[in-house]
Amino acid sequence: MPELAPDLLDKVTNLAKRRGFIFQSAEIYGGFRSTYDYGPLGVNMLRNVKDQWWLSMVQLRDDVVGIDAAILGPPAVWAASGHLETFTDPLVDCRNCKERWREDKIDGICPKCGSKEFTEPRAFNLMFKTQAGPVEGEGATAYLRPETAQGMFTNFGNVLASIRKKPPFGIAQVGKSFRNEITPQNFVFRTREFEQMEMEYFVPPAEAPKWHQYWIDARYNWYINLGIPAEFLRLHEHALADLSHYSKGTTDVEFAYPWGWDELEGIANRGDYDLTQHSTHSGTKLDYFDPTTNERYTPYVIEPAAGATRAMMAFLLAAYHEDVVEGETRSVLRLDWRIAPYQVAILPLSKKPELEGVSREILAKLQPHFMCDYDVTQSIGKRYRRQDEVGTPFCITVDFDTLQDQSVTVRDRDTTEQTRVKISDLLSDLRRRTNQE
Ligand code: ATP
């Protein structure tokens, strides 16, 4: 485990609320357990995380396409996928304090009161069930999806028929999923409503082991590339006995959370389980005919399944630092510029109209290229600290010299180094600093 700041989880949770990343949902009504709202900075960051995933998984590839499937689904989908039958957690009640727990997460001791006396475990289905339309009864039952994956399987035939792809190829999706978790906990690590980023990669069965390893490496490197230090990450291969009902092999990317190593993303070899199940249950053949070999086969599926909200939390935890600048302790989020809520902050030294005028011109020039903040309140030192705390990589200070020399000061969040740059060179300068030129 890497060395973490003391009380890291509390510090990041507090910062997230105070600075507009993540709020307790319905807080003015006392909150609603395990639901969160993303504030002005959080929505930027979450969007960046999802965009970076989409960039690497879809845009930069010619073998993966995206979809956006419905959240509500009929029972037939979940009967075929196995979720109605097996998507359960073992629920136990503490006989002493009556608190409910997930048996596999508590090592036989009640985390609340320490008792070792529990009721027999009962299988608790994690799917949210609801009614679609005004008709009571079986036909109108619907479920909120507990994973995005099934939308890719049920649309396999549609996608294949509408685009010219052949295995190996993938279908990707980003969106909300819902699980009625028994013990949601640890801020946004485990919530009942969350966002997933999943891709189903369909391959000829013989190539499945090779592609499984490929996606384990690719997904691990995605986190490294976006700035999570290697010491915060490790791969964990599931023992055969622990595999989910559909899996022929699963490796998790684990992250060093303040409570220990835990899952960030799972990369599973699902075999032909899903396409076979949906073919059998729906009566629609979901397979692939290879015209070059005249063979018909059901592709195997390699699935990298990540949580967007959980990933955002990991990025925040890994980025949080405290250091001393000019004799003062500061907290700083060392976020990669691509996922920081703001990439650039424009800070006029005073509210004088002539400074505001040129500052707003700079803002308008940079906004099409970077997410920008604009702040005129408080001393410049305080404003730097506020930007450091939310991870803004670059501050642009506009001062009275600017009016004479047409230059501004660019301050780097991590080194705190300040450089004078001509306004006419500013965009190129920022592009160079972010390796875009
Ligand atoms: P666990 O065993 O911890 O309940 P899981 O192994 O069932 O989780 P998956 O079904 O593999 O999780 O889901 C894929 C990814 O979706 C997870 O790695 C995680 O990032 C995210 N995820 C799953 N459940 C939640 C949740 N309740 N809250 C936030 N993210 C979640």
Coordinates of C-alpha atoms and ligand atoms in Angstrom, one line a residue:
M1 CA 0.0 0.0 0.0
P2 CA 1.3 3.5 -0.7
E3 CA 1.5 6.0 2.2
L4 CA -1.7 7.9 2.3
A5 CA -2.4 11.3 4.0
P6 CA -4.1 10.7 7.4
D7 CA -7.9 11.0 7.2
L8 CA -7.6 11.0 3.5
L9 CA -11.2 9.8 2.9
D10 CA -12.6 12.5 5.2
K11 CA -10.5 15.2 3.7
V12 CA -11.5 14.3 0.1
T13 CA -15.2 13.9 1.1
N14 CA -15.2 17.4 2.8
L15 CA -13.3 19.0 -0.1
A16 CA -15.8 17.4 -2.6
K17 CA -18.7 19.0 -0.8
R18 CA -17.2 22.3 0.1
R19 CA -15.9 23.0 -3.4
G20 CA -18.9 21.7 -5.4
F21 CA -17.8 18.3 -6.6
I22 CA -20.3 16.0 -4.9
F23 CA -23.3 16.8 -2.6
Q24 CA -25.5 14.5 -0.6
S25 CA -28.7 14.2 -2.6
A26 CA -31.8 15.8 -1.2
E27 CA -29.7 17.2 1.6
I28 CA -32.2 19.9 2.5
Y29 CA -34.6 17.0 3.4
G30 CA -32.0 15.2 5.4
G31 CA -30.4 13.4 2.5
F32 CA -31.3 10.1 0.9
R33 CA -28.9 7.4 1.9
S34 CA -26.3 6.5 -0.7
T35 CA -27.4 8.9 -3.4
Y36 CA -25.3 11.8 -4.5
D37 CA -25.5 14.8 -6.8
Y38 CA -22.6 16.1 -8.8
G39 CA -22.0 19.8 -8.4
P40 CA -20.5 22.4 -10.8
L41 CA -17.0 21.0 -10.5
G42 CA -17.9 17.4 -10.1
V43 CA -20.0 17.3 -13.3
N44 CA -17.0 18.7 -15.2
M45 CA -14.7 16.1 -13.8
L46 CA -17.1 13.1 -14.2
R47 CA -17.7 14.2 -17.8
N48 CA -14.0 14.3 -18.4
V49 CA -13.5 10.8 -16.9
K50 CA -16.2 9.5 -19.2
D51 CA -14.9 11.4 -22.2
Q52 CA -11.4 10.1 -21.7
W53 CA -12.8 6.5 -21.5
W54 CA -14.8 7.1 -24.7
L55 CA -11.7 8.6 -26.4
S56 CA -9.5 5.6 -25.7
M57 CA -12.2 2.9 -26.1
V58 CA -14.1 4.2 -29.1
Q59 CA -12.8 7.3 -30.8
L60 CA -9.1 6.2 -31.1
R61 CA -10.1 2.7 -32.4
D62 CA -11.6 1.4 -35.6
D63 CA -12.9 -1.8 -34.0
V64 CA -15.2 -0.5 -31.3
V65 CA -18.6 1.3 -31.7
G66 CA -20.9 2.9 -29.1
I67 CA -24.5 2.5 -28.2
D68 CA -26.8 4.1 -25.6
A69 CA -29.4 1.6 -24.5
A70 CA -32.5 2.0 -22.3
I71 CA -32.2 1.8 -18.5
L72 CA -35.7 0.2 -18.1
G73 CA -35.9 -3.4 -19.3
P74 CA -38.5 -6.2 -19.4
P75 CA -38.0 -9.3 -17.1
A76 CA -37.2 -11.5 -20.1
V77 CA -33.8 -9.8 -20.4
W78 CA -32.9 -10.4 -16.8
A79 CA -34.2 -14.0 -16.9
A80 CA -31.9 -14.7 -19.8
S81 CA -28.9 -12.9 -18.3
G82 CA -29.2 -14.9 -15.1
H83 CA -29.8 -11.7 -13.0
L84 CA -33.3 -12.7 -11.8
E85 CA -31.9 -16.0 -10.5
T86 CA -28.4 -15.2 -9.3
F87 CA -27.8 -11.5 -9.0
T88 CA -28.1 -11.7 -5.2
D89 CA -26.0 -10.9 -2.2
P90 CA -26.2 -12.9 1.0
L91 CA -28.2 -10.7 3.5
V92 CA -27.8 -11.3 7.3
D93 CA -29.3 -9.4 10.3
C94 CA -27.2 -8.9 13.4
R95 CA -29.2 -10.6 16.2
N96 CA -27.9 -8.0 18.7
C97 CA -28.3 -4.5 17.0
K98 CA -30.6 -5.6 14.1
E99 CA -28.4 -3.9 11.5
R100 CA -28.4 -5.6 8.1
W101 CA -25.2 -6.6 6.4
R102 CA -23.8 -8.3 3.4
E103 CA -22.4 -11.5 4.9
D104 CA -19.4 -11.8 2.5
K105 CA -18.1 -8.3 3.5
I106 CA -18.0 -8.5 7.3
D107 CA -15.9 -11.5 8.4
G108 CA -18.4 -12.7 10.9
I109 CA -18.3 -9.7 13.1
C110 CA -21.0 -6.9 13.2
P111 CA -19.2 -3.7 12.2
K112 CA -21.6 -1.7 14.3
C113 CA -21.8 -3.6 17.6
G114 CA -19.2 -6.3 17.4
S115 CA -21.6 -9.2 17.9
K116 CA -21.0 -12.5 16.2
E117 CA -24.6 -13.6 16.2
F118 CA -26.4 -13.4 12.9
T119 CA -29.5 -14.7 11.2
E120 CA -29.1 -17.3 8.5
P121 CA -28.1 -15.6 5.2
R122 CA -30.9 -15.0 2.7
A123 CA -30.4 -14.3 -1.0
F124 CA -31.3 -10.7 -1.6
N125 CA -31.8 -9.7 -5.3
L126 CA -30.1 -6.4 -6.0
M127 CA -32.2 -5.3 -8.9
F128 CA -34.7 -2.4 -8.5
K129 CA -38.1 -3.6 -9.7
T130 CA -40.8 -1.1 -10.9
Q131 CA -44.0 -0.9 -12.9
A132 CA -44.0 0.4 -16.4
G133 CA -47.3 1.9 -17.5
P134 CA -50.6 1.9 -15.6
V135 CA -51.3 -1.8 -15.9
E136 CA -50.8 -3.9 -12.7
G137 CA -49.4 -7.3 -13.0
E138 CA -46.6 -9.4 -14.5
G139 CA -46.6 -7.9 -18.0
A140 CA -45.8 -4.4 -16.8
T141 CA -43.0 -5.3 -14.5
A142 CA -39.8 -3.6 -15.4
Y143 CA -36.3 -3.5 -13.9
L144 CA -33.8 -0.8 -13.8
R145 CA -30.6 -2.2 -15.3
P146 CA -28.0 -3.3 -12.8
E147 CA -25.3 -3.1 -15.4
T148 CA -25.0 -1.6 -18.9
A149 CA -23.7 -4.8 -20.5
Q150 CA -27.0 -6.5 -21.4
G151 CA -27.9 -3.6 -23.8
M152 CA -24.8 -4.6 -25.9
F153 CA -25.8 -8.3 -26.0
T154 CA -29.4 -7.8 -26.9
N155 CA -28.4 -5.3 -29.7
F156 CA -25.6 -7.6 -31.0
G157 CA -27.6 -8.5 -34.1
N158 CA -28.8 -5.0 -34.7
V159 CA -25.2 -3.6 -34.5
L160 CA -23.8 -6.4 -36.7
A161 CA -26.5 -5.8 -39.3
S162 CA -26.1 -2.0 -39.3
I163 CA -22.3 -1.6 -39.4
R164 CA -19.6 -3.5 -41.2
K165 CA -17.6 -5.1 -38.4
K166 CA -16.5 -8.6 -37.8
P167 CA -15.0 -10.2 -34.7
P168 CA -12.8 -9.0 -33.0
F169 CA -14.9 -5.9 -32.5
G170 CA -16.5 -4.2 -29.5
I171 CA -19.6 -2.4 -28.5
A172 CA -19.2 0.3 -25.8
Q173 CA -21.6 2.1 -23.5
V174 CA -21.5 4.7 -20.7
G175 CA -24.5 5.2 -18.5
K176 CA -26.4 4.8 -15.3
S177 CA -26.9 1.5 -13.5
F178 CA -28.8 0.7 -10.3
R179 CA -28.3 -1.8 -7.6
N180 CA -30.1 -2.1 -4.4
E181 CA -26.9 -2.6 -2.4
I182 CA -27.4 -3.9 1.1
T183 CA -24.6 -1.8 2.5
P184 CA -23.8 1.1 0.3
Q185 CA -20.7 2.8 1.8
N186 CA -17.5 4.7 1.5
F187 CA -18.8 7.8 -0.2
V188 CA -19.4 7.1 -3.9
F189 CA -17.4 3.9 -3.9
R190 CA -20.6 1.8 -3.6
T191 CA -23.9 3.6 -4.2
R192 CA -27.3 2.4 -5.3
E193 CA -27.3 4.6 -8.4
F194 CA -24.0 4.9 -10.3
E195 CA -22.4 5.2 -13.7
Q196 CA -20.6 2.5 -15.6
M197 CA -18.3 2.5 -18.6
E198 CA -18.5 -1.0 -20.2
M199 CA -17.3 -2.5 -23.4
E200 CA -18.2 -5.9 -24.8
Y201 CA -15.4 -7.2 -27.1
F202 CA -16.6 -10.0 -29.3
V203 CA -13.8 -12.4 -30.5
P204 CA -13.4 -15.8 -32.1
P205 CA -13.4 -18.3 -29.2
A206 CA -9.8 -19.4 -29.8
E207 CA -8.6 -15.8 -29.4
A208 CA -10.3 -15.1 -26.1
P209 CA -7.3 -15.6 -23.8
K210 CA -5.1 -13.3 -25.9
W211 CA -7.7 -10.5 -26.0
H212 CA -8.4 -11.0 -22.3
Q213 CA -4.8 -10.2 -21.5
Y214 CA -4.8 -7.4 -24.0
W215 CA -7.7 -5.6 -22.3
I216 CA -6.3 -6.2 -18.8
D217 CA -3.1 -4.4 -19.9
A218 CA -5.0 -1.7 -21.8
R219 CA -7.3 -0.9 -18.9
Y220 CA -4.5 -0.9 -16.3
N221 CA -2.5 1.5 -18.5
W222 CA -5.5 3.8 -19.0
Y223 CA -5.4 4.7 -15.2
I224 CA -1.6 5.0 -15.3
N225 CA -1.7 7.3 -18.3
L226 CA -4.3 9.5 -16.6
G227 CA -2.0 10.0 -13.7
I228 CA -2.7 7.4 -11.0
P229 CA 0.7 6.4 -9.7
A230 CA 1.5 2.7 -10.2
E231 CA 1.8 2.1 -6.4
F232 CA -1.9 2.8 -6.1
L233 CA -2.8 0.1 -8.6
R234 CA -2.6 -3.7 -8.8
L235 CA -4.1 -6.5 -10.7
H236 CA -6.0 -9.2 -8.9
E237 CA -6.9 -12.5 -10.6
H238 CA -10.0 -14.1 -9.2
A239 CA -9.7 -17.7 -8.0
L240 CA -11.9 -20.1 -10.0
A241 CA -14.2 -20.7 -7.1
D242 CA -15.0 -17.0 -6.8
L243 CA -16.0 -16.4 -10.4
S244 CA -19.4 -15.1 -11.3
H245 CA -21.8 -17.5 -13.0
Y246 CA -21.0 -16.2 -16.5
S247 CA -17.2 -15.8 -16.1
K248 CA -14.4 -18.0 -17.5
G249 CA -11.8 -15.8 -15.8
T250 CA -11.8 -12.3 -14.2
T251 CA -9.0 -10.0 -13.3
D252 CA -9.7 -6.8 -11.4
V253 CA -7.8 -3.6 -11.5
E254 CA -7.6 -2.8 -7.8
F255 CA -6.9 0.6 -6.2
A256 CA -5.4 1.4 -2.8
Y257 CA -8.4 3.0 -1.1
P258 CA -8.0 4.4 2.4
W259 CA -9.6 1.1 3.7
G260 CA -7.3 -1.1 1.7
W261 CA -7.1 -2.7 -1.8
D262 CA -10.5 -2.9 -3.4
E263 CA -12.0 -3.1 -6.9
L264 CA -11.8 -0.3 -9.4
E265 CA -12.7 -2.3 -12.6
G266 CA -13.2 -5.9 -13.6
I267 CA -12.0 -7.4 -16.9
A268 CA -13.9 -10.7 -17.5
N269 CA -13.8 -13.4 -20.1
R270 CA -17.5 -14.1 -20.3
G271 CA -17.2 -16.9 -22.9
D272 CA -20.3 -17.3 -25.1
Y273 CA -22.6 -17.3 -22.0
D274 CA -24.5 -14.1 -22.8
L275 CA -25.1 -14.5 -26.6
T276 CA -26.1 -18.1 -26.1
Q277 CA -28.5 -17.3 -23.3
H278 CA -30.2 -14.5 -25.2
S279 CA -30.3 -16.7 -28.4
T280 CA -32.0 -19.5 -26.5
H281 CA -34.4 -17.3 -24.5
S282 CA -35.4 -14.9 -27.3
G283 CA -35.4 -17.3 -30.2
T284 CA -33.2 -14.9 -32.2
K285 CA -29.9 -16.3 -33.3
L286 CA -27.0 -14.2 -32.0
D287 CA -24.0 -15.5 -33.7
Y288 CA -21.5 -14.7 -36.5
F289 CA -21.1 -16.2 -40.0
D290 CA -17.6 -15.8 -41.2
P291 CA -17.8 -15.6 -45.1
T292 CA -14.0 -16.2 -45.4
T293 CA -14.2 -19.6 -43.7
N294 CA -17.9 -20.4 -44.2
E295 CA -18.1 -21.0 -40.4
R296 CA -20.8 -19.9 -38.1
Y297 CA -19.9 -19.5 -34.4
T298 CA -20.9 -17.7 -31.3
P299 CA -18.2 -15.2 -30.4
Y300 CA -16.7 -15.1 -26.9
V301 CA -16.9 -11.9 -25.0
I302 CA -14.1 -10.0 -23.2
E303 CA -15.6 -7.3 -21.0
P304 CA -13.8 -4.4 -19.3
A305 CA -16.4 -3.1 -16.8
A306 CA -15.5 0.1 -15.0
G307 CA -17.4 2.5 -12.7
A308 CA -17.2 6.1 -13.8
T309 CA -18.2 7.5 -10.4
R310 CA -15.9 5.0 -8.7
A311 CA -13.1 5.9 -11.0
M312 CA -13.6 9.6 -10.3
M313 CA -13.3 8.9 -6.6
A314 CA -10.0 7.0 -7.2
F315 CA -8.7 9.9 -9.3
L316 CA -9.5 12.3 -6.5
L317 CA -8.0 10.1 -3.8
A318 CA -4.7 9.6 -5.7
A319 CA -4.5 13.3 -6.6
Y320 CA -4.9 14.7 -3.1
H321 CA -1.7 16.1 -1.6
E322 CA -0.7 18.5 1.1
D323 CA 2.5 20.4 0.7
V324 CA 4.1 23.7 1.9
V325 CA 4.3 26.7 -0.4
E326 CA 6.0 29.9 0.9
G327 CA 5.7 28.7 4.4
E328 CA 2.0 27.9 4.1
T329 CA 0.4 24.5 4.0
R330 CA -1.8 24.0 0.9
S331 CA -3.9 21.2 -0.3
V332 CA -3.6 20.5 -3.9
L333 CA -5.3 18.0 -6.3
R334 CA -2.6 16.9 -8.7
L335 CA -5.1 15.9 -11.4
D336 CA -4.1 15.3 -14.9
W337 CA -5.2 18.3 -16.9
R338 CA -7.5 16.1 -19.0
I339 CA -9.7 15.3 -16.1
A340 CA -9.4 18.4 -13.9
P341 CA -12.7 20.3 -13.6
Y342 CA -11.1 23.4 -14.9
Q343 CA -7.9 23.4 -16.9
V344 CA -7.3 27.2 -16.8
A345 CA -8.3 29.9 -14.3
I346 CA -8.1 33.6 -15.4
L347 CA -7.4 35.9 -12.5
P348 CA -7.4 39.6 -13.0
L349 CA -5.3 41.2 -10.3
S350 CA -8.0 43.9 -9.6
K351 CA -11.6 44.6 -10.5
K352 CA -10.6 47.7 -12.4
P353 CA -12.5 47.8 -15.7
E354 CA -9.4 48.0 -17.9
L355 CA -8.1 44.8 -16.4
E356 CA -11.4 43.1 -16.6
G357 CA -11.7 44.0 -20.2
V358 CA -8.5 42.4 -21.3
S359 CA -9.1 39.4 -19.0
R360 CA -12.5 38.7 -20.5
E361 CA -10.9 38.9 -24.0
I362 CA -8.4 36.2 -22.9
L363 CA -11.3 34.2 -21.4
A364 CA -13.2 34.2 -24.7
K365 CA -10.1 33.2 -26.6
L366 CA -9.3 30.2 -24.4
Q367 CA -12.9 28.9 -23.7
P368 CA -13.3 27.0 -27.0
H369 CA -10.1 25.1 -26.1
F370 CA -10.2 24.7 -22.4
M371 CA -12.7 24.6 -19.5
C372 CA -12.0 27.9 -17.8
D373 CA -12.8 29.5 -14.5
Y374 CA -12.9 33.2 -14.0
D375 CA -12.3 34.6 -10.5
V376 CA -11.9 38.3 -9.4
T377 CA -12.5 38.0 -5.7
Q378 CA -9.9 37.9 -2.8
S379 CA -6.2 38.3 -2.8
I380 CA -4.2 36.6 -5.6
G381 CA -2.5 34.2 -3.1
K382 CA -5.9 33.0 -1.8
R383 CA -7.2 32.6 -5.4
Y384 CA -4.1 30.4 -6.3
R385 CA -4.8 28.2 -3.2
R386 CA -8.5 27.9 -4.2
Q387 CA -7.5 26.8 -7.7
D388 CA -4.8 24.4 -6.4
E389 CA -7.4 22.8 -4.1
V390 CA -9.7 21.9 -7.0
G391 CA -6.8 20.8 -9.3
T392 CA -6.7 23.6 -11.9
P393 CA -3.4 23.1 -13.6
F394 CA -2.8 26.6 -14.9
C395 CA -3.7 30.1 -13.5
I396 CA -3.4 33.1 -15.8
T397 CA -2.9 36.3 -13.9
V398 CA -3.6 39.6 -15.6
D399 CA -2.0 42.6 -13.9
F400 CA -1.3 46.3 -14.7
D401 CA 1.8 45.5 -16.6
T402 CA -0.3 43.5 -19.0
L403 CA -1.8 46.7 -20.3
Q404 CA 1.8 47.8 -21.3
D405 CA 3.5 44.6 -22.4
Q406 CA 0.5 42.6 -23.6
S407 CA 1.7 39.7 -21.5
V408 CA 0.3 37.7 -18.6
T409 CA 1.7 35.4 -15.9
V410 CA 1.1 31.7 -16.3
R411 CA 1.4 29.8 -13.0
D412 CA 1.9 26.1 -12.9
R413 CA -0.1 24.3 -10.1
D414 CA 2.5 21.6 -9.4
T415 CA 5.7 23.6 -9.5
T416 CA 4.1 26.9 -8.6
E417 CA 6.5 28.3 -11.2
Q418 CA 5.4 31.6 -12.8
T419 CA 6.3 32.5 -16.4
R420 CA 5.5 35.7 -18.4
V421 CA 3.9 34.9 -21.7
K422 CA 2.7 37.2 -24.5
I423 CA -1.1 37.1 -24.9
S424 CA -0.6 36.3 -28.6
D425 CA 1.4 33.2 -27.6
L426 CA -0.9 32.1 -24.8
L427 CA -2.9 29.5 -26.6
S428 CA 0.2 27.9 -28.1
D429 CA 1.9 28.0 -24.7
L430 CA -1.0 26.2 -23.0
R431 CA -1.1 23.7 -25.8
R432 CA 2.6 23.0 -25.4
R433 CA 2.2 22.5 -21.7
T434 CA -0.6 20.0 -22.3
N435 CA 1.4 18.2 -24.9
Q436 CA -1.1 19.1 -27.7
E437 CA 1.6 20.7 -29.9
Ligands
ATP1 P1 -19.0 -5.8 -5.9 O1 -18.6 -7.3 -5.9 O2 -17.9 -4.9 -5.2 O3 -20.4 -5.6 -5.5 P2 -19.0 -6.3 -8.7 O4 -17.8 -7.1 -8.8 O5 -20.4 -6.9 -8.7 O6 -18.9 -5.3 -7.4 P3 -19.2 -5.4 -11.4 O7 -20.5 -6.0 -11.6 O8 -18.0 -6.1 -11.9 O9 -19.0 -5.1 -9.8 O10 -19.3 -3.9 -11.9 C1 -18.3 -3.3 -12.7 C2 -17.8 -2.0 -12.1 O11 -18.9 -1.2 -11.8 C3 -17.1 -2.1 -10.7 O12 -15.8 -2.4 -10.9 C4 -17.3 -0.7 -10.2 O13 -16.3 0.1 -10.7 C5 -18.7 -0.3 -10.7 N1 -19.7 -0.6 -9.7 C6 -20.4 -1.8 -9.4 N2 -21.2 -1.6 -8.4 C7 -21.1 -0.3 -8.0 C8 -21.8 0.5 -7.0 N3 -22.7 0.0 -6.2 N4 -21.4 1.8 -6.9 C9 -20.5 2.3 -7.7 N5 -19.8 1.6 -8.6 C10 -20.1 0.3 -8.8

